[in-house]
């Protein structure tokens, strides 16, 4: 957590200078790897339908999952039949695997399960996106567009459209590659991209801005919709890429917090994590809820979030997708 905080400060912390040689090595390895794929030295898999990659150049939360969910819901309204592929980060496998709504998040990952439940679209997980795309075509031949959750740097799968997500608040941090900074690829990657999308405000590199809005509250134990009592004091937890955003959102909604605790992204919750909080009503994200449902108390609640796609983005993306479909 300390390291991530330093990544997003304007000046490089003195201790991070010790990591800069590793960042230079990271740059060398990743650029060699990328050149091997694009020169044809390493084979790339081409799916039989258009592939949209929703990714980022930094680690941590940039709103990829809400974007994938919003894309699936919108494309279904437009008559498309989307399917989602994902790494299944945090899941134990086996891989590749087609996710069902009753799967255990510890085996399939929290985000794939969330996307499966929210979209009712096929979701296939595998660390190698090409394997996931192959299984998708075999098990779900009606799928006519594949959306890859993350995978911008997984060049083994050819893609037709890249949606690069940016957090407008945190941007590209200190501008350094891992581990001295938060970047997987340099900011140069944004300058030549057709689809750079920012959340939570406009960023200089962004061509479209997506609003992410808080949604309905639900009980964690049974998913029942509820209205929070305005006079209650709540304790908040979050195991997402940027926990403070969730806590800030609660404050903006006028919700009083007696305290909050951030966990690492994809944290595997145990009942012991809440042993000191048994008397408190607890608020959490929808992603956290799937891993807490088995031992949740009746006064634990989660909130959905909704990404709102701008109309001009929908129009342009649909036209681009139709063009890509015609060449497959």
Short mmCIF file of C-alpha atoms in Angstrom, two decimals:
data_model
loop_
_atom_site.label_atom_id
_atom_site.label_comp_id
_atom_site.label_asym_id
_atom_site.label_seq_id
_atom_site.Cartn_x
_atom_site.Cartn_y
_atom_site.Cartn_z
CA UNK A 1 0.00 0.00 0.00
CA UNK A 2 2.86 2.41 0.81
CA UNK A 3 4.48 1.74 -2.54
CA UNK A 4 1.27 2.45 -4.44
CA UNK A 5 0.81 5.72 -2.58
CA UNK A 6 4.32 6.80 -3.60
CA UNK A 7 3.69 5.93 -7.24
CA UNK A 8 1.05 8.62 -7.49
CA UNK A 9 3.04 11.45 -5.96
CA UNK A 10 4.56 14.11 -8.19
CA UNK A 11 8.12 13.55 -7.03
CA UNK A 12 9.95 10.26 -6.99
CA UNK A 13 10.51 9.15 -3.41
CA UNK A 14 14.24 8.68 -2.65
CA UNK A 15 13.70 4.99 -1.91
CA UNK A 16 12.14 4.53 -5.35
CA UNK A 17 15.38 5.65 -6.98
CA UNK A 18 16.77 2.29 -5.90
CA UNK A 19 14.16 0.62 -8.10
CA UNK A 20 14.83 2.60 -11.27
CA UNK A 21 17.37 0.08 -12.67
CA UNK A 22 14.63 -2.56 -12.42
CA UNK A 23 12.24 -0.23 -14.25
CA UNK A 24 14.76 0.10 -17.07
CA UNK A 25 15.08 -3.68 -17.22
CA UNK A 26 11.28 -3.96 -17.26
CA UNK A 27 11.18 -1.52 -20.20
CA UNK A 28 13.75 -3.55 -22.12
CA UNK A 29 12.05 -6.91 -21.56
CA UNK A 30 8.53 -5.69 -22.36
CA UNK A 31 9.62 -3.89 -25.51
CA UNK A 32 11.53 -6.92 -26.76
CA UNK A 33 8.51 -9.10 -26.06
CA UNK A 34 6.19 -6.71 -27.90
CA UNK A 35 8.53 -6.53 -30.91
CA UNK A 36 8.68 -10.33 -31.09
CA UNK A 37 4.89 -10.51 -31.41
CA UNK A 38 4.55 -7.74 -33.96
CA UNK A 39 7.46 -8.98 -36.07
CA UNK A 40 5.89 -12.45 -36.27
CA UNK A 41 8.60 -14.23 -34.28
CA UNK A 42 5.91 -15.27 -31.80
CA UNK A 43 2.60 -16.42 -33.22
CA UNK A 44 -0.57 -14.48 -32.40
CA UNK A 45 -4.06 -16.00 -32.25
CA UNK A 46 -6.81 -14.40 -34.34
CA UNK A 47 -10.39 -15.00 -33.16
CA UNK A 48 -13.16 -15.54 -35.71
CA UNK A 49 -15.10 -12.54 -34.35
CA UNK A 50 -14.05 -8.96 -33.48
CA UNK A 51 -12.11 -8.58 -30.22
CA UNK A 52 -12.36 -5.49 -28.01
CA UNK A 53 -9.66 -5.20 -25.34
CA UNK A 54 -10.51 -3.10 -22.30
CA UNK A 55 -7.18 -2.45 -20.61
CA UNK A 56 -4.84 0.11 -19.12
CA UNK A 57 -1.18 1.00 -19.01
CA UNK A 58 -1.04 1.20 -15.21
CA UNK A 59 -1.67 -1.19 -12.36
CA UNK A 60 -4.57 -0.62 -10.00
CA UNK A 61 -8.18 0.34 -10.53
CA UNK A 62 -9.02 2.36 -13.64
CA UNK A 63 -12.63 1.23 -14.08
CA UNK A 64 -12.12 -1.68 -16.47
CA UNK A 65 -14.75 -3.95 -14.91
CA UNK A 66 -17.58 -1.35 -14.90
CA UNK A 67 -16.67 -0.56 -18.50
CA UNK A 68 -16.85 -4.23 -19.56
CA UNK A 69 -20.24 -4.58 -17.86
CA UNK A 70 -21.56 -1.40 -19.50
CA UNK A 71 -20.30 -2.52 -22.92
CA UNK A 72 -21.97 -5.91 -22.60
CA UNK A 73 -25.29 -4.41 -21.55
CA UNK A 74 -25.23 -1.82 -24.32
CA UNK A 75 -24.15 -4.22 -27.07
CA UNK A 76 -26.92 -6.63 -26.12
CA UNK A 77 -29.40 -3.77 -26.53
CA UNK A 78 -27.94 -3.17 -30.00
CA UNK A 79 -28.52 -6.81 -30.99
CA UNK A 80 -24.99 -8.11 -30.51
CA UNK A 81 -24.12 -11.25 -28.56
CA UNK A 82 -21.02 -10.40 -26.52
CA UNK A 83 -18.82 -12.79 -24.59
CA UNK A 84 -16.16 -11.86 -22.04
CA UNK A 85 -12.71 -13.34 -21.55
CA UNK A 86 -10.58 -12.65 -18.50
CA UNK A 87 -7.43 -13.83 -16.80
CA UNK A 88 -9.37 -14.91 -13.72
CA UNK A 89 -6.90 -13.14 -11.46
CA UNK A 90 -6.90 -14.60 -7.96
CA UNK A 91 -8.69 -17.75 -9.10
CA UNK A 92 -7.23 -21.22 -8.68
CA UNK A 93 -8.63 -22.68 -11.89
CA UNK A 94 -8.59 -25.11 -13.62
CA UNK A 95 -8.10 -23.07 -16.81
CA UNK A 96 -9.52 -22.43 -19.29
CA UNK A 97 -12.95 -22.42 -17.67
CA UNK A 98 -16.42 -21.17 -18.51
CA UNK A 99 -17.75 -19.27 -15.49
CA UNK A 100 -21.20 -20.00 -14.07
CA UNK A 101 -23.16 -17.76 -11.69
CA UNK A 102 -22.75 -20.30 -8.88
CA UNK A 103 -18.97 -20.65 -9.14
CA UNK A 104 -16.76 -20.02 -6.13
CA UNK A 105 -14.88 -16.68 -6.51
CA UNK A 106 -11.82 -18.32 -4.95
CA UNK A 107 -11.62 -20.59 -8.00
CA UNK A 108 -12.72 -18.28 -10.82
CA UNK A 109 -11.74 -14.85 -9.45
CA UNK A 110 -13.94 -12.09 -8.09
CA UNK A 111 -14.18 -9.93 -11.23
CA UNK A 112 -15.13 -12.72 -13.70
CA UNK A 113 -17.88 -13.88 -11.35
CA UNK A 114 -19.13 -10.30 -10.97
CA UNK A 115 -19.22 -9.82 -14.75
CA UNK A 116 -21.01 -13.13 -15.27
CA UNK A 117 -23.71 -12.25 -12.76
CA UNK A 118 -24.19 -8.67 -13.90
CA UNK A 119 -24.24 -9.25 -17.67
CA UNK A 120 -25.62 -12.80 -18.07
CA UNK A 121 -23.07 -13.10 -20.90
CA UNK A 122 -20.68 -16.03 -21.34
CA UNK A 123 -17.45 -15.46 -19.39
CA UNK A 124 -14.38 -17.62 -20.02
CA UNK A 125 -11.20 -17.35 -17.94
CA UNK A 126 -7.61 -18.33 -18.68
CA UNK A 127 -4.24 -16.69 -17.97
CA UNK A 128 -3.58 -16.96 -21.72
CA UNK A 129 -6.29 -14.90 -23.41
CA UNK A 130 -5.92 -16.87 -26.65
CA UNK A 131 -6.97 -20.06 -24.84
CA UNK A 132 -9.99 -18.26 -23.40
CA UNK A 133 -10.96 -16.96 -26.85
CA UNK A 134 -10.65 -20.45 -28.35
CA UNK A 135 -12.87 -22.00 -25.68
CA UNK A 136 -15.37 -19.17 -26.14
CA UNK A 137 -15.72 -19.97 -29.86
CA UNK A 138 -16.06 -23.68 -29.14
CA UNK A 139 -18.63 -23.50 -26.33
CA UNK A 140 -20.51 -20.36 -27.42
CA UNK A 141 -20.60 -20.24 -31.25
CA UNK A 142 -23.35 -17.58 -31.17
CA UNK A 143 -21.02 -15.01 -29.59
CA UNK A 144 -20.27 -12.39 -32.26
CA UNK A 145 -17.95 -10.07 -30.32
CA UNK A 146 -15.41 -10.86 -27.61
CA UNK A 147 -14.60 -8.34 -24.90
CA UNK A 148 -11.30 -8.95 -23.12
CA UNK A 149 -11.26 -7.72 -19.54
CA UNK A 150 -7.72 -6.41 -19.23
CA UNK A 151 -5.14 -7.96 -21.55
CA UNK A 152 -3.81 -4.82 -23.23
CA UNK A 153 -0.28 -6.20 -22.85
CA UNK A 154 -1.26 -9.78 -23.80
CA UNK A 155 -0.23 -9.55 -27.43
CA UNK A 156 -0.69 -13.26 -28.05
CA UNK A 157 -4.33 -12.44 -28.87
CA UNK A 158 -4.94 -10.18 -31.85
CA UNK A 159 -7.39 -7.40 -31.15
CA UNK A 160 -9.52 -5.18 -33.36
CA UNK A 161 -10.25 -2.35 -30.91
CA UNK A 162 -8.31 -1.24 -27.84
CA UNK A 163 -10.12 0.76 -25.16
CA UNK A 164 -7.44 2.15 -22.86
CA UNK A 165 -8.82 3.22 -19.49
CA UNK A 166 -7.36 6.09 -17.48
CA UNK A 167 -8.12 7.29 -13.98
CA UNK A 168 -8.36 11.06 -14.50
CA UNK A 169 -7.59 11.72 -10.84
CA UNK A 170 -4.36 9.72 -10.66
CA UNK A 171 -3.38 9.74 -14.35
CA UNK A 172 -0.05 8.09 -15.09
CA UNK A 173 1.36 8.73 -11.62
CA UNK A 174 5.05 9.57 -11.47
CA UNK A 175 5.51 8.43 -15.08
CA UNK A 176 7.85 5.54 -14.26
CA UNK A 177 7.45 1.93 -15.29
CA UNK A 178 7.16 -0.84 -12.69
CA UNK A 179 8.44 -1.16 -10.02
CA UNK A 180 9.52 2.47 -9.51
CA UNK A 181 6.17 3.63 -10.86
CA UNK A 182 2.71 2.26 -11.68
CA UNK A 183 3.09 1.90 -15.45
CA UNK A 184 3.16 -1.30 -17.49
CA UNK A 185 3.84 0.73 -20.63
CA UNK A 186 4.97 4.31 -21.08
CA UNK A 187 2.64 7.27 -21.72
CA UNK A 188 3.69 7.07 -25.39
CA UNK A 189 1.20 4.19 -25.66
CA UNK A 190 -1.65 6.66 -25.20
CA UNK A 191 -0.59 9.15 -27.86
CA UNK A 192 -1.14 6.82 -30.79
CA UNK A 193 -4.29 5.17 -29.44
CA UNK A 194 -7.71 5.73 -31.00
CA UNK A 195 -9.71 4.96 -27.87
CA UNK A 196 -8.38 6.48 -24.65
CA UNK A 197 -11.16 6.78 -22.08
CA UNK A 198 -10.98 8.50 -18.71
CA UNK A 199 -13.09 7.90 -15.62
CA UNK A 200 -13.87 10.38 -12.87
CA UNK A 201 -13.10 13.44 -15.00
CA UNK A 202 -11.26 14.43 -18.16
CA UNK A 203 -7.60 13.61 -18.75
CA UNK A 204 -5.43 15.33 -21.34
CA UNK A 205 -4.93 12.10 -23.30
CA UNK A 206 -8.60 11.03 -23.19
CA UNK A 207 -10.90 11.25 -26.18
CA UNK A 208 -13.98 10.18 -24.25
CA UNK A 209 -15.07 10.61 -20.63
CA UNK A 210 -17.16 7.96 -18.87
CA UNK A 211 -19.09 8.83 -15.73
CA UNK A 212 -19.14 6.15 -13.02
CA UNK A 213 -22.12 6.55 -10.72
CA UNK A 214 -23.06 4.79 -7.45
CA UNK A 215 -26.03 2.47 -7.74
CA UNK A 216 -28.36 0.49 -5.49
CA UNK A 217 -27.48 -0.93 -2.07
CA UNK A 218 -27.92 -4.67 -1.41
CA UNK A 219 -27.51 -6.98 1.55
CA UNK A 220 -24.36 -9.05 1.20
CA UNK A 221 -25.89 -12.27 2.53
CA UNK A 222 -28.86 -12.49 0.15
CA UNK A 223 -28.48 -9.71 -2.48
CA UNK A 224 -31.76 -8.11 -1.37
CA UNK A 225 -32.11 -4.44 -2.34
CA UNK A 226 -32.19 -2.10 0.66
CA UNK A 227 -32.21 1.57 1.62
CA UNK A 228 -29.56 2.52 4.16
CA UNK A 229 -30.68 4.23 7.33
CA UNK A 230 -29.43 7.79 7.15
CA UNK A 231 -28.67 8.04 10.87
CA UNK A 232 -26.54 4.87 11.11
CA UNK A 233 -22.77 4.97 11.50
CA UNK A 234 -21.04 2.55 9.16
CA UNK A 235 -17.61 0.96 8.81
CA UNK A 236 -16.33 0.60 5.24
CA UNK A 237 -13.93 -1.93 3.73
CA UNK A 238 -12.61 -2.25 0.19
CA UNK A 239 -10.25 -4.68 -1.53
CA UNK A 240 -10.04 -2.97 -4.91
CA UNK A 241 -7.33 -1.24 -6.92
CA UNK A 242 -7.94 2.15 -5.28
CA UNK A 243 -9.89 1.70 -2.01
CA UNK A 244 -9.90 5.40 -1.17
CA UNK A 245 -12.17 6.11 -4.12
CA UNK A 246 -14.90 3.97 -2.56
CA UNK A 247 -14.48 5.70 0.80
CA UNK A 248 -14.60 9.12 -0.87
CA UNK A 249 -17.75 8.14 -2.75
CA UNK A 250 -19.46 7.20 0.49
CA UNK A 251 -18.60 10.57 2.01
CA UNK A 252 -19.91 12.34 -1.11
CA UNK A 253 -23.19 10.44 -0.67
CA UNK A 254 -23.49 11.80 2.85
CA UNK A 255 -22.83 8.45 4.54
CA UNK A 256 -21.22 8.70 7.96
CA UNK A 257 -18.26 6.39 8.57
CA UNK A 258 -16.85 5.45 11.94
CA UNK A 259 -13.81 4.06 10.17
CA UNK A 260 -12.53 2.37 7.03
CA UNK A 261 -9.96 -0.21 6.00
CA UNK A 262 -8.42 -0.81 2.61
CA UNK A 263 -7.17 -4.24 1.55
CA UNK A 264 -5.03 -5.27 -1.39
CA UNK A 265 -6.85 -5.71 -4.68
CA UNK A 266 -8.46 -9.17 -4.96
CA UNK A 267 -7.96 -9.78 -1.23
CA UNK A 268 -9.32 -13.18 -0.15
CA UNK A 269 -11.50 -12.36 2.83
CA UNK A 270 -11.71 -14.52 5.92
CA UNK A 271 -14.23 -14.27 8.73
CA UNK A 272 -11.33 -13.28 11.01
CA UNK A 273 -10.88 -10.07 8.99
CA UNK A 274 -14.10 -8.85 10.60
CA UNK A 275 -13.61 -10.17 14.14
CA UNK A 276 -13.26 -6.67 15.60
CA UNK A 277 -16.21 -5.29 13.64
CA UNK A 278 -19.05 -7.58 14.66
CA UNK A 279 -21.16 -4.76 16.08
CA UNK A 280 -20.81 -2.42 13.10
CA UNK A 281 -22.93 -2.24 9.96
CA UNK A 282 -20.36 -2.75 7.19
CA UNK A 283 -20.30 -1.27 3.69
CA UNK A 284 -18.30 -2.76 0.84
CA UNK A 285 -18.04 -2.91 -2.94
CA UNK A 286 -19.88 -5.44 -5.08
CA UNK A 287 -16.56 -7.14 -5.89
CA UNK A 288 -15.83 -7.62 -2.18
CA UNK A 289 -19.32 -8.95 -1.48
CA UNK A 290 -18.95 -12.11 -3.56
CA UNK A 291 -16.11 -13.24 -1.28
CA UNK A 292 -17.90 -12.39 1.96
CA UNK A 293 -21.36 -13.80 1.27
CA UNK A 294 -20.76 -17.15 2.98
CA UNK A 295 -20.19 -15.55 6.41
CA UNK A 296 -21.86 -12.14 6.01
CA UNK A 297 -24.02 -10.66 8.76
CA UNK A 298 -27.49 -9.21 8.00
CA UNK A 299 -26.18 -5.66 8.44
CA UNK A 300 -23.46 -5.91 5.80
CA UNK A 301 -24.22 -4.09 2.54
CA UNK A 302 -22.66 -3.59 -0.88
CA UNK A 303 -23.23 -0.98 -3.55
CA UNK A 304 -23.24 -1.48 -7.31
CA UNK A 305 -21.65 1.08 -9.63
CA UNK A 306 -22.68 1.96 -13.17
CA UNK A 307 -20.51 3.27 -16.02
CA UNK A 308 -22.42 5.66 -18.29
CA UNK A 309 -21.19 5.56 -21.89
CA UNK A 310 -21.45 8.89 -23.74
CA UNK A 311 -23.62 8.83 -26.86
CA UNK A 312 -20.85 9.99 -29.21
CA UNK A 313 -18.67 7.14 -27.99
CA UNK A 314 -21.46 4.64 -28.60
CA UNK A 315 -22.01 5.92 -32.14
CA UNK A 316 -18.32 5.86 -33.06
CA UNK A 317 -17.65 2.52 -31.41
CA UNK A 318 -20.62 0.86 -33.08
CA UNK A 319 -19.48 2.10 -36.50
CA UNK A 320 -15.95 0.85 -35.85
CA UNK A 321 -17.25 -2.52 -34.67
CA UNK A 322 -19.39 -2.93 -37.78
CA UNK A 323 -16.34 -2.25 -39.96
CA UNK A 324 -14.28 -4.83 -38.08
CA UNK A 325 -17.07 -7.39 -38.30
CA UNK A 326 -17.14 -7.09 -42.08
CA UNK A 327 -13.45 -7.99 -42.42
CA UNK A 328 -13.59 -11.10 -40.20
#
